[in-house]
Amino acid sequence: SAVISQKPSRDICQRGTSLTIQCQVDSQVTMMFWYRQQPGQSLTLIATANQGSEATYESGFVIDKFPISRPNLTFSTLTVSNMSPEDSSIYLCSAPGALDYGYTFGSGTRLTVV
Amino acid sequence: GENVEQHPSTLSVQEGDSAVIKCTYSDSASNYFPWYKQELGKGPQLIIDIRSNVGEKKDQRIAVTLNKTAKHFSLHITETQPEDSAVYFCATTTWGAQKLVFGQGTRLTINP
């Protein structure tokens, strides 16, 4: 399975600012996924990031709020833009393993917006 | 779209006893069923998974069973230990969709 390094692990940000979260995978993967996990809740998919094309966003998430970059097959970033306290969550990236099974996750970014 | 229901939301068992967590799914095309363990402050960790062509899979104290007809799958943990205390999530995906849909999670507490 892929090993994913995610940073920052946590941050406290002022409302109205933006934060960029980075994920580095130790192998080349076609797709990477970004999730949000609100306090005490399950994981909700934000978008699927494909290398060389625009990300595909799930219902309720838009590119202007959560722009994603995927410059190569081992790296992706998620930006949380114009933050409000409602954006306070854990953000996680994920990538599949061989044959698109065995999805692994980064350690998460705990974001607090004040 | 796919919907995954997970029960119970909380589970407390005595150390050494067994724990069972169940999930039901709606999409009959679902073909991959992983289970994740999430400890406080960490990302989800894949602990076991099963594909739709297999009915049961075991890895030491952990097992997963799949009933495709009834569209449900279960996680079984035997001889529970304090370090098994965590939140557990089931998930499914469909070949081609390649995105996981998660259950609501089960907070498992092992009492010494």
Short mmCIF file of C-alpha atoms in Angstrom, two decimals:
data_model
loop_
_atom_site.label_atom_id
_atom_site.label_comp_id
_atom_site.label_asym_id
_atom_site.label_seq_id
_atom_site.Cartn_x
_atom_site.Cartn_y
_atom_site.Cartn_z
CA SER A 1 0.00 0.00 0.00
CA ALA A 2 1.04 3.59 -0.60
CA VAL A 3 2.58 5.62 2.24
CA ILE A 4 1.32 9.21 2.41
CA SER A 5 3.00 12.15 4.13
CA GLN A 6 0.62 15.00 4.90
CA LYS A 7 1.40 18.44 6.25
CA PRO A 8 0.76 20.52 8.20
CA SER A 9 -0.56 18.24 10.92
CA ARG A 10 -2.51 21.08 12.48
CA ASP A 11 -3.00 24.81 12.15
CA ILE A 12 -4.98 27.64 13.69
CA CYS A 13 -6.01 30.23 11.13
CA GLN A 14 -7.79 33.55 11.09
CA ARG A 15 -11.12 33.76 9.30
CA GLY A 16 -10.86 35.08 5.77
CA THR A 17 -7.41 33.59 5.18
CA SER A 18 -6.43 30.48 3.19
CA LEU A 19 -4.49 27.34 4.09
CA THR A 20 -2.80 24.94 1.69
CA ILE A 21 -2.43 21.30 2.72
CA GLN A 22 0.13 19.09 1.02
CA CYS A 23 0.23 15.33 0.46
CA GLN A 24 3.19 13.38 -0.83
CA VAL A 25 2.82 9.71 -1.85
CA ASP A 26 5.76 7.34 -1.92
CA SER A 27 4.66 5.83 -5.25
CA GLN A 28 2.95 7.01 -8.39
CA VAL A 29 -0.83 6.90 -8.18
CA THR A 30 -3.38 7.84 -10.81
CA MET A 31 -5.91 9.29 -8.41
CA MET A 32 -5.76 11.00 -5.05
CA PHE A 33 -8.74 11.83 -2.90
CA TRP A 34 -9.41 14.62 -0.42
CA TYR A 35 -11.80 14.14 2.49
CA ARG A 36 -13.20 16.30 5.26
CA GLN A 37 -13.96 14.88 8.69
CA GLN A 38 -15.95 17.18 10.92
CA PRO A 39 -15.58 16.70 14.68
CA GLY A 40 -16.97 13.33 15.76
CA GLN A 41 -18.21 12.56 12.26
CA SER A 42 -17.40 10.25 9.39
CA LEU A 43 -15.36 11.06 6.30
CA THR A 44 -16.93 13.02 3.45
CA LEU A 45 -15.29 13.10 0.05
CA ILE A 46 -14.47 16.61 -1.17
CA ALA A 47 -12.93 15.81 -4.55
CA THR A 48 -10.93 13.40 -6.65
CA ALA A 49 -7.64 14.74 -7.97
CA ASN A 50 -6.37 13.42 -11.28
CA GLN A 51 -2.98 14.24 -12.67
CA GLY A 52 -3.19 16.41 -15.75
CA SER A 53 -6.85 17.32 -15.45
CA GLU A 54 -9.15 19.31 -13.22
CA ALA A 55 -10.32 17.77 -10.00
CA THR A 56 -13.80 16.29 -9.79
CA TYR A 57 -15.80 17.77 -6.92
CA GLU A 58 -18.59 16.14 -4.96
CA SER A 59 -21.93 17.77 -4.43
CA GLY A 60 -21.67 20.62 -1.97
CA PHE A 61 -18.00 21.36 -2.65
CA VAL A 62 -16.77 23.92 -5.20
CA ILE A 63 -13.45 24.68 -6.78
CA ASP A 64 -13.40 28.31 -5.65
CA LYS A 65 -13.57 27.22 -2.02
CA PHE A 66 -11.36 24.13 -2.27
CA PRO A 67 -8.92 24.51 -5.16
CA ILE A 68 -6.80 21.42 -5.77
CA SER A 69 -3.53 20.98 -7.58
CA ARG A 70 -2.08 17.71 -8.88
CA PRO A 71 1.20 18.60 -10.60
CA ASN A 72 2.49 15.01 -10.79
CA LEU A 73 1.62 11.43 -9.88
CA THR A 74 3.01 11.63 -6.33
CA PHE A 75 1.84 14.99 -5.02
CA SER A 76 -1.33 16.99 -4.46
CA THR A 77 -2.44 20.06 -2.56
CA LEU A 78 -5.81 21.18 -1.22
CA THR A 79 -6.40 24.83 -0.38
CA VAL A 80 -9.16 25.89 1.97
CA SER A 81 -9.99 29.42 0.87
CA ASN A 82 -11.60 32.37 2.62
CA MET A 83 -11.97 30.32 5.76
CA SER A 84 -14.76 30.63 8.30
CA PRO A 85 -15.18 28.82 11.65
CA GLU A 86 -17.43 26.29 9.85
CA ASP A 87 -14.34 25.07 7.98
CA SER A 88 -12.82 23.82 11.23
CA SER A 89 -12.34 20.10 10.54
CA ILE A 90 -9.80 17.43 9.87
CA TYR A 91 -8.76 17.25 6.23
CA LEU A 92 -7.36 13.99 4.90
CA CYS A 93 -5.85 12.84 1.64
CA SER A 94 -5.99 9.29 0.37
CA ALA A 95 -4.60 7.17 -2.44
CA PRO A 96 -5.33 3.64 -3.64
CA GLY A 97 -2.85 0.81 -3.60
CA ALA A 98 -2.23 -1.82 -6.24
CA LEU A 99 -5.15 -2.58 -8.57
CA ASP A 100 -7.01 0.35 -6.99
CA TYR A 101 -7.56 -1.47 -3.71
CA GLY A 102 -6.01 -0.92 -0.29
CA TYR A 103 -6.65 2.81 0.03
CA THR A 104 -4.37 4.49 2.54
CA PHE A 105 -4.70 7.86 4.24
CA GLY A 106 -2.43 10.63 5.33
CA SER A 107 -2.29 11.45 9.03
CA GLY A 108 -4.66 14.37 8.57
CA THR A 109 -4.58 18.14 9.04
CA ARG A 110 -6.54 19.44 12.01
CA LEU A 111 -7.71 22.92 11.06
CA THR A 112 -9.16 25.40 13.53
CA VAL A 113 -10.50 28.69 12.20
CA VAL A 114 -10.88 31.52 14.71
CA GLY B 1 -25.68 7.03 -4.96
CA GLU B 2 -24.26 4.48 -2.56
CA ASN B 3 -25.41 4.61 1.06
CA VAL B 4 -23.67 2.78 3.90
CA GLU B 5 -25.30 2.28 7.29
CA GLN B 6 -23.09 1.25 10.23
CA HIS B 7 -24.20 -0.09 13.61
CA PRO B 8 -23.76 0.30 16.48
CA SER B 9 -22.48 3.86 16.86
CA THR B 10 -20.85 2.96 20.18
CA LEU B 11 -19.81 -0.41 21.55
CA SER B 12 -18.31 -1.25 24.92
CA VAL B 13 -16.95 -4.74 25.63
CA GLN B 14 -14.90 -6.39 28.33
CA GLU B 15 -11.30 -7.16 27.54
CA GLY B 16 -11.04 -10.63 26.09
CA ASP B 17 -14.58 -10.66 24.74
CA SER B 18 -15.53 -10.36 21.07
CA ALA B 19 -16.81 -7.28 19.26
CA VAL B 20 -18.95 -7.23 16.11
CA ILE B 21 -19.70 -4.20 13.97
CA LYS B 22 -22.15 -4.40 11.05
CA CYS B 23 -22.63 -2.40 7.87
CA THR B 24 -25.27 -2.51 5.18
CA TYR B 25 -24.91 -1.00 1.73
CA SER B 26 -27.35 -0.08 -0.99
CA ASP B 27 -25.51 -0.47 -4.30
CA SER B 28 -25.46 -4.08 -5.49
CA ALA B 29 -22.53 -3.17 -7.75
CA SER B 30 -20.28 -2.52 -4.74
CA ASN B 31 -17.33 -4.87 -4.96
CA TYR B 32 -14.78 -3.82 -2.34
CA PHE B 33 -15.32 -3.54 1.41
CA PRO B 34 -12.50 -2.20 3.61
CA TRP B 35 -12.49 -1.57 7.33
CA TYR B 36 -10.53 1.26 8.93
CA LYS B 37 -9.40 1.92 12.48
CA GLN B 38 -8.92 5.54 13.52
CA GLU B 39 -7.15 6.41 16.73
CA LEU B 40 -7.37 9.85 18.25
CA GLY B 41 -5.38 12.41 16.28
CA LYS B 42 -4.50 9.99 13.50
CA GLY B 43 -5.67 9.21 10.00
CA PRO B 44 -7.71 6.07 9.31
CA GLN B 45 -5.65 2.89 9.11
CA LEU B 46 -6.73 0.02 6.86
CA ILE B 47 -7.03 -3.09 9.03
CA ILE B 48 -8.73 -5.58 6.74
CA ASP B 49 -10.60 -5.64 3.46
CA ILE B 50 -12.62 -8.07 1.38
CA ARG B 51 -13.63 -8.25 -2.25
CA SER B 52 -17.02 -9.29 -3.52
CA ASN B 53 -15.84 -12.68 -4.74
CA VAL B 54 -14.94 -13.76 -1.19
CA GLY B 55 -17.34 -14.49 1.68
CA GLU B 56 -14.95 -14.30 4.60
CA LYS B 57 -11.42 -13.19 5.36
CA LYS B 58 -9.43 -13.51 8.56
CA ASP B 59 -6.24 -11.92 9.82
CA GLN B 60 -5.26 -13.07 13.31
CA ARG B 61 -7.92 -11.67 15.68
CA ILE B 62 -9.77 -9.76 13.00
CA ALA B 63 -12.22 -11.16 10.46
CA VAL B 64 -14.66 -9.72 7.96
CA THR B 65 -17.70 -11.51 6.54
CA LEU B 66 -19.68 -10.49 3.48
CA ASN B 67 -23.25 -11.40 2.56
CA LYS B 68 -23.82 -10.09 -0.95
CA THR B 69 -27.42 -11.28 -1.08
CA ALA B 70 -28.38 -9.31 2.00
CA LYS B 71 -25.90 -6.52 1.16
CA HIS B 72 -24.20 -6.44 4.50
CA PHE B 73 -20.74 -7.06 5.87
CA SER B 74 -19.38 -7.31 9.37
CA LEU B 75 -16.14 -6.84 11.29
CA HIS B 76 -15.37 -9.36 14.01
CA ILE B 77 -12.66 -8.77 16.61
CA THR B 78 -11.92 -11.65 18.97
CA GLU B 79 -9.96 -11.64 22.24
CA THR B 80 -10.21 -7.87 22.42
CA GLN B 81 -7.40 -5.88 23.98
CA PRO B 82 -7.26 -2.30 25.32
CA GLU B 83 -5.36 -1.19 22.21
CA ASP B 84 -8.38 -2.14 20.11
CA SER B 85 -10.16 0.91 21.54
CA ALA B 86 -10.69 3.30 18.62
CA VAL B 87 -13.25 4.43 16.07
CA TYR B 88 -13.90 1.90 13.31
CA PHE B 89 -15.27 2.78 9.88
CA CYS B 90 -16.60 0.50 7.18
CA ALA B 91 -16.54 1.61 3.55
CA THR B 92 -17.47 0.42 0.10
CA THR B 93 -16.58 1.25 -3.44
CA THR B 94 -17.60 0.14 -6.87
CA TRP B 95 -15.13 -0.84 -9.56
CA GLY B 96 -14.73 2.16 -11.79
CA ALA B 97 -16.04 4.64 -9.22
CA GLN B 98 -12.82 4.34 -7.25
CA LYS B 99 -14.06 6.50 -4.40
CA LEU B 100 -14.86 5.17 -0.96
CA VAL B 101 -18.20 5.76 0.72
CA PHE B 102 -17.94 5.49 4.49
CA GLY B 103 -20.26 4.36 7.23
CA GLN B 104 -20.93 6.61 10.19
CA GLY B 105 -18.33 4.99 12.43
CA THR B 106 -18.37 2.92 15.63
CA ARG B 107 -16.58 4.02 18.76
CA LEU B 108 -15.29 0.82 20.37
CA THR B 109 -14.20 0.89 23.98
CA ILE B 110 -12.47 -2.09 25.58
CA ASN B 111 -12.91 -2.17 29.33
CA PRO B 112 -10.06 -3.76 31.31
#
